[in-house]
PDB file of C-alpha atoms in Angstrom:
ATOM      1  CA  UNK G   1      30.380 -73.760 157.309  1.00  0.00           C
ATOM      2  CA  UNK G   2      30.331 -69.958 157.042  1.00  0.00           C
ATOM      3  CA  UNK G   3      27.538 -67.919 158.625  1.00  0.00           C
ATOM      4  CA  UNK G   4      25.964 -64.909 156.862  1.00  0.00           C
ATOM      5  CA  UNK G   5      23.822 -62.580 158.968  1.00  0.00           C
ATOM      6  CA  UNK G   6      21.119 -60.718 157.065  1.00  0.00           C
ATOM      7  CA  UNK G   7      18.556 -58.227 158.351  1.00  0.00           C
ATOM      8  CA  UNK G   8      15.300 -58.110 156.370  1.00  0.00           C
ATOM      9  CA  UNK G   9      13.310 -54.885 156.626  1.00  0.00           C
ATOM     10  CA  UNK G  10      10.151 -53.428 155.148  1.00  0.00           C
ATOM     11  CA  UNK G  11       6.693 -52.109 155.929  1.00  0.00           C
ATOM     12  CA  UNK G  12       3.936 -54.351 157.293  1.00  0.00           C
ATOM     13  CA  UNK G  13       2.201 -56.581 154.785  1.00  0.00           C
ATOM     14  CA  UNK G  14       4.862 -56.489 152.048  1.00  0.00           C
ATOM     15  CA  UNK G  15       5.461 -60.249 152.287  1.00  0.00           C
ATOM     16  CA  UNK G  16       8.752 -60.537 154.170  1.00  0.00           C
ATOM     17  CA  UNK G  17       7.660 -63.562 156.194  1.00  0.00           C
ATOM     18  CA  UNK G  18       6.099 -65.188 153.137  1.00  0.00           C
ATOM     19  CA  UNK G  19       9.300 -64.744 151.127  1.00  0.00           C
ATOM     20  CA  UNK G  20      11.356 -66.322 153.891  1.00  0.00           C
ATOM     21  CA  UNK G  21       8.929 -69.220 154.351  1.00  0.00           C
ATOM     22  CA  UNK G  22       9.021 -69.984 150.633  1.00  0.00           C
ATOM     23  CA  UNK G  23      12.808 -69.889 150.665  1.00  0.00           C
ATOM     24  CA  UNK G  24      13.278 -71.970 153.819  1.00  0.00           C
ATOM     25  CA  UNK G  25      10.271 -74.294 153.867  1.00  0.00           C
ATOM     26  CA  UNK G  26       8.879 -74.186 150.312  1.00  0.00           C
ATOM     27  CA  UNK G  27       5.445 -73.103 151.502  1.00  0.00           C
ATOM     28  CA  UNK G  28       3.274 -70.093 150.722  1.00  0.00           C
ATOM     29  CA  UNK G  29       1.399 -68.366 153.543  1.00  0.00           C
ATOM     30  CA  UNK G  30      -1.788 -66.592 152.460  1.00  0.00           C
ATOM     31  CA  UNK G  31      -2.396 -65.241 155.965  1.00  0.00           C
ATOM     32  CA  UNK G  32      -0.127 -64.861 158.955  1.00  0.00           C
ATOM     33  CA  UNK G  33       0.339 -62.778 162.097  1.00  0.00           C
ATOM     34  CA  UNK G  34       2.500 -59.656 161.586  1.00  0.00           C
ATOM     35  CA  UNK G  35       6.059 -60.260 162.739  1.00  0.00           C
ATOM     36  CA  UNK G  36       7.728 -58.220 165.476  1.00  0.00           C
ATOM     37  CA  UNK G  37      11.055 -60.033 165.223  1.00  0.00           C
ATOM     38  CA  UNK G  38      11.985 -63.540 164.164  1.00  0.00           C
ATOM     39  CA  UNK G  39      14.995 -65.396 162.772  1.00  0.00           C
ATOM     40  CA  UNK G  40      15.389 -68.137 160.167  1.00  0.00           C
ATOM     41  CA  UNK G  41      18.191 -70.351 158.854  1.00  0.00           C
ATOM     42  CA  UNK G  42      18.850 -71.561 155.312  1.00  0.00           C
ATOM     43  CA  UNK G  43      21.863 -73.393 153.858  1.00  0.00           C
ATOM     44  CA  UNK G  44      23.321 -72.321 150.521  1.00  0.00           C
ATOM     45  CA  UNK G  45      25.992 -74.153 148.535  1.00  0.00           C
ATOM     46  CA  UNK G  46      28.370 -71.927 146.568  1.00  0.00           C
ATOM     47  CA  UNK G  47      30.894 -74.052 144.722  1.00  0.00           C
ATOM     48  CA  UNK G  48      32.580 -76.213 147.332  1.00  0.00           C
ATOM     49  CA  UNK G  49      31.620 -73.881 150.191  1.00  0.00           C
ATOM     50  CA  UNK G  50      28.539 -74.080 152.408  1.00  0.00           C
ATOM     51  CA  UNK G  51      26.968 -70.926 153.825  1.00  0.00           C
ATOM     52  CA  UNK G  52      24.381 -70.721 156.576  1.00  0.00           C
ATOM     53  CA  UNK G  53      22.136 -67.741 155.884  1.00  0.00           C
ATOM     54  CA  UNK G  54      20.868 -66.386 159.209  1.00  0.00           C
ATOM     55  CA  UNK G  55      17.946 -64.084 158.451  1.00  0.00           C
ATOM     56  CA  UNK G  56      16.603 -61.672 161.049  1.00  0.00           C
ATOM     57  CA  UNK G  57      13.175 -60.280 160.206  1.00  0.00           C
ATOM     58  CA  UNK G  58      12.539 -57.200 162.301  1.00  0.00           C
ATOM     59  CA  UNK G  59       9.275 -55.990 160.814  1.00  0.00           C
ATOM     60  CA  UNK G  60       9.676 -52.326 159.938  1.00  0.00           C
ATOM     61  CA  UNK G  61      11.821 -51.474 162.978  1.00  0.00           C
ATOM     62  CA  UNK G  62      15.520 -51.114 162.256  1.00  0.00           C
ATOM     63  CA  UNK G  63      17.854 -53.132 164.503  1.00  0.00           C
ATOM     64  CA  UNK G  64      20.986 -50.974 164.500  1.00  0.00           C
ATOM     65  CA  UNK G  65      22.975 -53.605 166.427  1.00  0.00           C
ATOM     66  CA  UNK G  66      23.252 -55.562 163.192  1.00  0.00           C
ATOM     67  CA  UNK G  67      25.230 -52.690 161.664  1.00  0.00           C
ATOM     68  CA  UNK G  68      28.128 -53.933 163.815  1.00  0.00           C
ATOM     69  CA  UNK G  69      27.746 -57.647 163.117  1.00  0.00           C
ATOM     70  CA  UNK G  70      25.491 -58.070 160.073  1.00  0.00           C
ATOM     71  CA  UNK G  71      26.733 -58.903 156.596  1.00  0.00           C
ATOM     72  CA  UNK G  72      23.834 -57.608 154.485  1.00  0.00           C
ATOM     73  CA  UNK G  73      20.542 -55.695 154.666  1.00  0.00           C
ATOM     74  CA  UNK G  74      17.527 -56.592 152.503  1.00  0.00           C
ATOM     75  CA  UNK G  75      14.828 -53.955 151.998  1.00  0.00           C
ATOM     76  CA  UNK G  76      11.416 -55.253 150.869  1.00  0.00           C
ATOM     77  CA  UNK G  77       8.448 -53.307 149.543  1.00  0.00           C
ATOM     78  CA  UNK G  78       5.258 -54.376 147.786  1.00  0.00           C
ATOM     79  CA  UNK G  79       4.681 -53.287 144.190  1.00  0.00           C
ATOM     80  CA  UNK G  80       1.010 -52.942 145.195  1.00  0.00           C
ATOM     81  CA  UNK G  81       1.730 -50.361 147.913  1.00  0.00           C
ATOM     82  CA  UNK G  82       3.131 -46.886 147.266  1.00  0.00           C
ATOM     83  CA  UNK G  83       3.474 -46.341 151.020  1.00  0.00           C
ATOM     84  CA  UNK G  84       5.728 -49.379 151.455  1.00  0.00           C
ATOM     85  CA  UNK G  85       7.894 -48.148 148.572  1.00  0.00           C
ATOM     86  CA  UNK G  86       8.324 -44.718 150.172  1.00  0.00           C
ATOM     87  CA  UNK G  87       9.149 -46.414 153.488  1.00  0.00           C
ATOM     88  CA  UNK G  88      12.370 -47.799 151.976  1.00  0.00           C
ATOM     89  CA  UNK G  89      13.963 -44.348 151.788  1.00  0.00           C
ATOM     90  CA  UNK G  90      13.143 -43.766 155.457  1.00  0.00           C
ATOM     91  CA  UNK G  91      14.681 -47.107 156.450  1.00  0.00           C
ATOM     92  CA  UNK G  92      17.758 -46.354 154.374  1.00  0.00           C
ATOM     93  CA  UNK G  93      18.167 -42.980 156.118  1.00  0.00           C
ATOM     94  CA  UNK G  94      17.861 -44.715 159.502  1.00  0.00           C
ATOM     95  CA  UNK G  95      20.574 -47.150 158.493  1.00  0.00           C
ATOM     96  CA  UNK G  96      22.874 -44.352 157.337  1.00  0.00           C
ATOM     97  CA  UNK G  97      22.327 -42.526 160.629  1.00  0.00           C
ATOM     98  CA  UNK G  98      23.154 -45.660 162.617  1.00  0.00           C
ATOM     99  CA  UNK G  99      26.302 -46.192 160.545  1.00  0.00           C
ATOM    100  CA  UNK G 100      27.478 -42.610 161.065  1.00  0.00           C
ATOM    101  CA  UNK G 101      26.753 -42.839 164.793  1.00  0.00           C
ATOM    102  CA  UNK G 102      29.048 -45.843 165.170  1.00  0.00           C
ATOM    103  CA  UNK G 103      31.704 -44.729 162.669  1.00  0.00           C
ATOM    104  CA  UNK G 104      35.215 -44.579 164.047  1.00  0.00           C
ATOM    105  CA  UNK G 105      38.526 -43.617 162.446  1.00  0.00           C
ATOM    106  CA  UNK G 106      41.193 -45.328 164.555  1.00  0.00           C
ATOM    107  CA  UNK G 107      44.739 -44.026 164.902  1.00  0.00           C
ATOM    108  CA  UNK G 108      47.815 -46.154 165.379  1.00  0.00           C
ATOM    109  CA  UNK G 109      47.963 -45.065 169.026  1.00  0.00           C
ATOM    110  CA  UNK G 110      44.332 -46.034 169.607  1.00  0.00           C
ATOM    111  CA  UNK G 111      44.890 -49.424 168.075  1.00  0.00           C
ATOM    112  CA  UNK G 112      48.036 -50.185 170.039  1.00  0.00           C
ATOM    113  CA  UNK G 113      46.238 -49.236 173.265  1.00  0.00           C
ATOM    114  CA  UNK G 114      43.190 -51.447 172.760  1.00  0.00           C
ATOM    115  CA  UNK G 115      42.844 -53.195 169.426  1.00  0.00           C
ATOM    116  CA  UNK G 116      40.376 -55.733 170.756  1.00  0.00           C
ATOM    117  CA  UNK G 117      37.828 -53.026 171.649  1.00  0.00           C
ATOM    118  CA  UNK G 118      37.647 -51.551 168.146  1.00  0.00           C
ATOM    119  CA  UNK G 119      34.360 -52.089 166.302  1.00  0.00           C
ATOM    120  CA  UNK G 120      35.149 -51.782 162.621  1.00  0.00           C
ATOM    121  CA  UNK G 121      32.703 -49.644 160.624  1.00  0.00           C
ATOM    122  CA  UNK G 122      31.787 -51.432 157.415  1.00  0.00           C
ATOM    123  CA  UNK G 123      29.754 -50.585 154.339  1.00  0.00           C
ATOM    124  CA  UNK G 124      26.964 -53.115 154.668  1.00  0.00           C
ATOM    125  CA  UNK G 125      25.733 -54.438 151.292  1.00  0.00           C
ATOM    126  CA  UNK G 126      22.073 -53.768 150.500  1.00  0.00           C
ATOM    127  CA  UNK G 127      19.554 -55.579 148.316  1.00  0.00           C
ATOM    128  CA  UNK G 128      16.190 -54.092 147.324  1.00  0.00           C
ATOM    129  CA  UNK G 129      13.243 -56.414 146.621  1.00  0.00           C
ATOM    130  CA  UNK G 130       9.937 -55.372 145.067  1.00  0.00           C
ATOM    131  CA  UNK G 131       7.624 -58.177 146.167  1.00  0.00           C
ATOM    132  CA  UNK G 132       4.186 -59.336 144.921  1.00  0.00           C
ATOM    133  CA  UNK G 133       5.147 -58.947 141.258  1.00  0.00           C
ATOM    134  CA  UNK G 134       2.458 -61.527 140.392  1.00  0.00           C
ATOM    135  CA  UNK G 135      -0.303 -59.026 141.275  1.00  0.00           C
ATOM    136  CA  UNK G 136      -0.199 -57.213 137.949  1.00  0.00           C
ATOM    137  CA  UNK G 137      -3.653 -55.645 138.185  1.00  0.00           C
ATOM    138  CA  UNK G 138      -2.888 -54.203 141.628  1.00  0.00           C
ATOM    139  CA  UNK G 139       0.553 -52.795 140.763  1.00  0.00           C
ATOM    140  CA  UNK G 140       1.145 -49.134 141.663  1.00  0.00           C
ATOM    141  CA  UNK G 141       4.971 -49.099 141.678  1.00  0.00           C
ATOM    142  CA  UNK G 142       6.643 -49.650 138.309  1.00  0.00           C
ATOM    143  CA  UNK G 143       9.746 -51.732 137.689  1.00  0.00           C
ATOM    144  CA  UNK G 144      11.574 -48.588 136.575  1.00  0.00           C
ATOM    145  CA  UNK G 145      10.784 -46.840 139.865  1.00  0.00           C
ATOM    146  CA  UNK G 146      12.300 -49.756 141.744  1.00  0.00           C
ATOM    147  CA  UNK G 147      15.405 -49.690 139.563  1.00  0.00           C
ATOM    148  CA  UNK G 148      15.785 -45.940 140.026  1.00  0.00           C
ATOM    149  CA  UNK G 149      15.573 -46.252 143.811  1.00  0.00           C
ATOM    150  CA  UNK G 150      18.165 -49.031 143.739  1.00  0.00           C
ATOM    151  CA  UNK G 151      20.506 -46.787 141.722  1.00  0.00           C
ATOM    152  CA  UNK G 152      19.885 -43.926 144.149  1.00  0.00           C
ATOM    153  CA  UNK G 153      20.908 -45.922 147.222  1.00  0.00           C
ATOM    154  CA  UNK G 154      23.525 -47.956 145.359  1.00  0.00           C
ATOM    155  CA  UNK G 155      22.249 -51.504 145.678  1.00  0.00           C
ATOM    156  CA  UNK G 156      21.075 -54.548 143.751  1.00  0.00           C
ATOM    157  CA  UNK G 157      17.424 -54.926 142.774  1.00  0.00           C
ATOM    158  CA  UNK G 158      14.971 -57.744 142.053  1.00  0.00           C
ATOM    159  CA  UNK G 159      11.230 -57.936 141.677  1.00  0.00           C
ATOM    160  CA  UNK G 160      10.008 -61.076 143.417  1.00  0.00           C
ATOM    161  CA  UNK G 161       6.864 -63.083 143.983  1.00  0.00           C
ATOM    162  CA  UNK G 162       6.618 -65.264 147.057  1.00  0.00           C
ATOM    163  CA  UNK G 163       3.505 -66.861 145.572  1.00  0.00           C
ATOM    164  CA  UNK G 164       5.110 -67.991 142.292  1.00  0.00           C
ATOM    165  CA  UNK G 165       8.699 -68.161 143.654  1.00  0.00           C
ATOM    166  CA  UNK G 166       9.816 -65.721 140.955  1.00  0.00           C
ATOM    167  CA  UNK G 167      13.408 -64.585 141.629  1.00  0.00           C
ATOM    168  CA  UNK G 168      13.259 -65.677 145.291  1.00  0.00           C
ATOM    169  CA  UNK G 169      16.175 -68.131 145.176  1.00  0.00           C
ATOM    170  CA  UNK G 170      18.069 -65.929 142.724  1.00  0.00           C
ATOM    171  CA  UNK G 171      17.742 -62.892 144.977  1.00  0.00           C
ATOM    172  CA  UNK G 172      18.913 -64.657 148.125  1.00  0.00           C
ATOM    173  CA  UNK G 173      21.757 -66.315 146.239  1.00  0.00           C
ATOM    174  CA  UNK G 174      22.841 -62.756 145.512  1.00  0.00           C
ATOM    175  CA  UNK G 175      22.594 -62.034 149.229  1.00  0.00           C
ATOM    176  CA  UNK G 176      24.963 -64.919 149.974  1.00  0.00           C
ATOM    177  CA  UNK G 177      27.434 -63.636 147.389  1.00  0.00           C
ATOM    178  CA  UNK G 178      27.266 -60.134 148.900  1.00  0.00           C
ATOM    179  CA  UNK G 179      27.869 -61.609 152.359  1.00  0.00           C
ATOM    180  CA  UNK G 180      30.869 -63.548 151.077  1.00  0.00           C
ATOM    181  CA  UNK G 181      32.422 -60.442 149.549  1.00  0.00           C
ATOM    182  CA  UNK G 182      31.698 -58.344 152.631  1.00  0.00           C
ATOM    183  CA  UNK G 183      33.285 -60.896 154.966  1.00  0.00           C
ATOM    184  CA  UNK G 184      36.407 -61.011 152.805  1.00  0.00           C
ATOM    185  CA  UNK G 185      36.704 -57.223 152.795  1.00  0.00           C
ATOM    186  CA  UNK G 186      36.183 -57.159 156.560  1.00  0.00           C
ATOM    187  CA  UNK G 187      38.919 -59.753 157.004  1.00  0.00           C
ATOM    188  CA  UNK G 188      41.309 -57.617 154.958  1.00  0.00           C
ATOM    189  CA  UNK G 189      40.484 -54.554 157.086  1.00  0.00           C
ATOM    190  CA  UNK G 190      41.033 -56.497 160.301  1.00  0.00           C
ATOM    191  CA  UNK G 191      44.351 -57.781 159.005  1.00  0.00           C
ATOM    192  CA  UNK G 192      45.485 -54.259 158.120  1.00  0.00           C
ATOM    193  CA  UNK G 193      44.558 -52.946 161.563  1.00  0.00           C
ATOM    194  CA  UNK G 194      46.323 -55.884 163.177  1.00  0.00           C
ATOM    195  CA  UNK G 195      49.554 -54.859 161.472  1.00  0.00           C
ATOM    196  CA  UNK G 196      49.541 -51.543 163.391  1.00  0.00           C
ATOM    197  CA  UNK G 197      49.940 -53.259 166.750  1.00  0.00           C
ATOM    198  CA  UNK G 198      53.158 -55.284 167.114  1.00  0.00           C
ATOM    199  CA  UNK G 199      51.740 -57.824 169.561  1.00  0.00           C
ATOM    200  CA  UNK G 200      48.265 -58.272 168.124  1.00  0.00           C
ATOM    201  CA  UNK G 201      49.501 -57.816 164.574  1.00  0.00           C
ATOM    202  CA  UNK G 202      51.952 -60.660 164.954  1.00  0.00           C
ATOM    203  CA  UNK G 203      49.217 -62.822 166.437  1.00  0.00           C
ATOM    204  CA  UNK G 204      46.845 -62.104 163.557  1.00  0.00           C
ATOM    205  CA  UNK G 205      49.622 -62.406 161.013  1.00  0.00           C
ATOM    206  CA  UNK G 206      50.454 -65.897 162.160  1.00  0.00           C
ATOM    207  CA  UNK G 207      46.804 -66.884 162.012  1.00  0.00           C
ATOM    208  CA  UNK G 208      46.481 -65.574 158.448  1.00  0.00           C
ATOM    209  CA  UNK G 209      49.744 -67.318 157.530  1.00  0.00           C
ATOM    210  CA  UNK G 210      48.471 -70.623 158.862  1.00  0.00           C
ATOM    211  CA  UNK G 211      45.210 -70.267 156.953  1.00  0.00           C
ATOM    212  CA  UNK G 212      46.433 -68.851 153.657  1.00  0.00           C
ATOM    213  CA  UNK G 213      49.845 -70.347 153.082  1.00  0.00           C
ATOM    214  CA  UNK G 214      51.036 -72.903 155.675  1.00  0.00           C
ATOM    215  CA  UNK G 215      54.758 -73.250 156.199  1.00  0.00           C
ATOM    216  CA  UNK G 216      55.749 -69.781 155.014  1.00  0.00           C
ATOM    217  CA  UNK G 217      55.999 -66.512 156.953  1.00  0.00           C
ATOM    218  CA  UNK G 218      54.633 -63.671 154.830  1.00  0.00           C
ATOM    219  CA  UNK G 219      54.836 -59.909 155.103  1.00  0.00           C
ATOM    220  CA  UNK G 220      51.660 -57.864 155.438  1.00  0.00           C
ATOM    221  CA  UNK G 221      51.436 -57.083 151.723  1.00  0.00           C
ATOM    222  CA  UNK G 222      51.914 -60.731 150.785  1.00  0.00           C
ATOM    223  CA  UNK G 223      49.194 -61.795 153.218  1.00  0.00           C
ATOM    224  CA  UNK G 224      46.765 -59.233 151.814  1.00  0.00           C
ATOM    225  CA  UNK G 225      47.490 -60.341 148.242  1.00  0.00           C
ATOM    226  CA  UNK G 226      46.945 -63.970 149.178  1.00  0.00           C
ATOM    227  CA  UNK G 227      43.724 -63.132 151.032  1.00  0.00           C
ATOM    228  CA  UNK G 228      42.363 -61.130 148.088  1.00  0.00           C
ATOM    229  CA  UNK G 229      43.191 -64.007 145.758  1.00  0.00           C
ATOM    230  CA  UNK G 230      41.487 -66.447 148.143  1.00  0.00           C
ATOM    231  CA  UNK G 231      38.345 -64.279 148.302  1.00  0.00           C
ATOM    232  CA  UNK G 232      38.095 -63.855 144.536  1.00  0.00           C
ATOM    233  CA  UNK G 233      38.300 -67.608 144.011  1.00  0.00           C
ATOM    234  CA  UNK G 234      35.469 -68.551 146.412  1.00  0.00           C
TER     235      UNK G 234
END
C-alpha cells in the first residue's frame, strides 16, 4: 500500500472538515468546532494499486514542514465568501516562500560528501476547490473566477459541495493521481542524484534493479526509462 500525504488549507468556515468527513465517513456536519490541526486516512483503489490518502487539515495556517515530505496541497475556499477566495493567493504565496527557503541546488561534490542529508526540493502539485457550490443564492465567487485563479497558480480546479457530495470523490481521486505522479517524479530525481555518488549510487541502482527488472543489471539511463514506463502504467 502506497501512502499519499496531502495538506488541506483554507480560511475558517469554508468546509474543509465537512469535505473530509463526507469523503472518509459519508456524513455531513452542519456544525462543528473550528479545526486547529487534524489528520484523516482514506483508502483509494487505482487499478490494481491501493493508496492510503493521509490528509492533514491545518486550518488556515500553513505547515511548511509538509513541503519536504508532502505529495500534494489542496486549497479550499467557499463560493459564498469573497474573503476566503482572496485568502488562497496569500496561502499560495506562503507556500512559494517556503519552497524557495528550502530550495537547494546540489553539486556532485556536495552529493558525494553527504547524499543522505540532501532534502530534495520538489514542485508540489496543487488542487483548488471552490466549496459550497450548492448554495446558489449565496454565491459571490463565480465559477470563472475560480478557473482563472487555478490557471494563474497552475493547478487543477473543482467546485464541490460537501452537502450534496458533488465532485468530492472526483476531486480527491485527482489528488491521488497527482500524488502518484509526484512520487514517481521524486523517485526519478532520487535515482539521478544517487548516480552521482559511486557508493550510494550503486546501492540505489541495485535497489531499482531489483524492483524494476530482476535478474538484470541496468545502466542509469535504462533504469530511468524503466521507471518512467512503470510510472506511466500505474
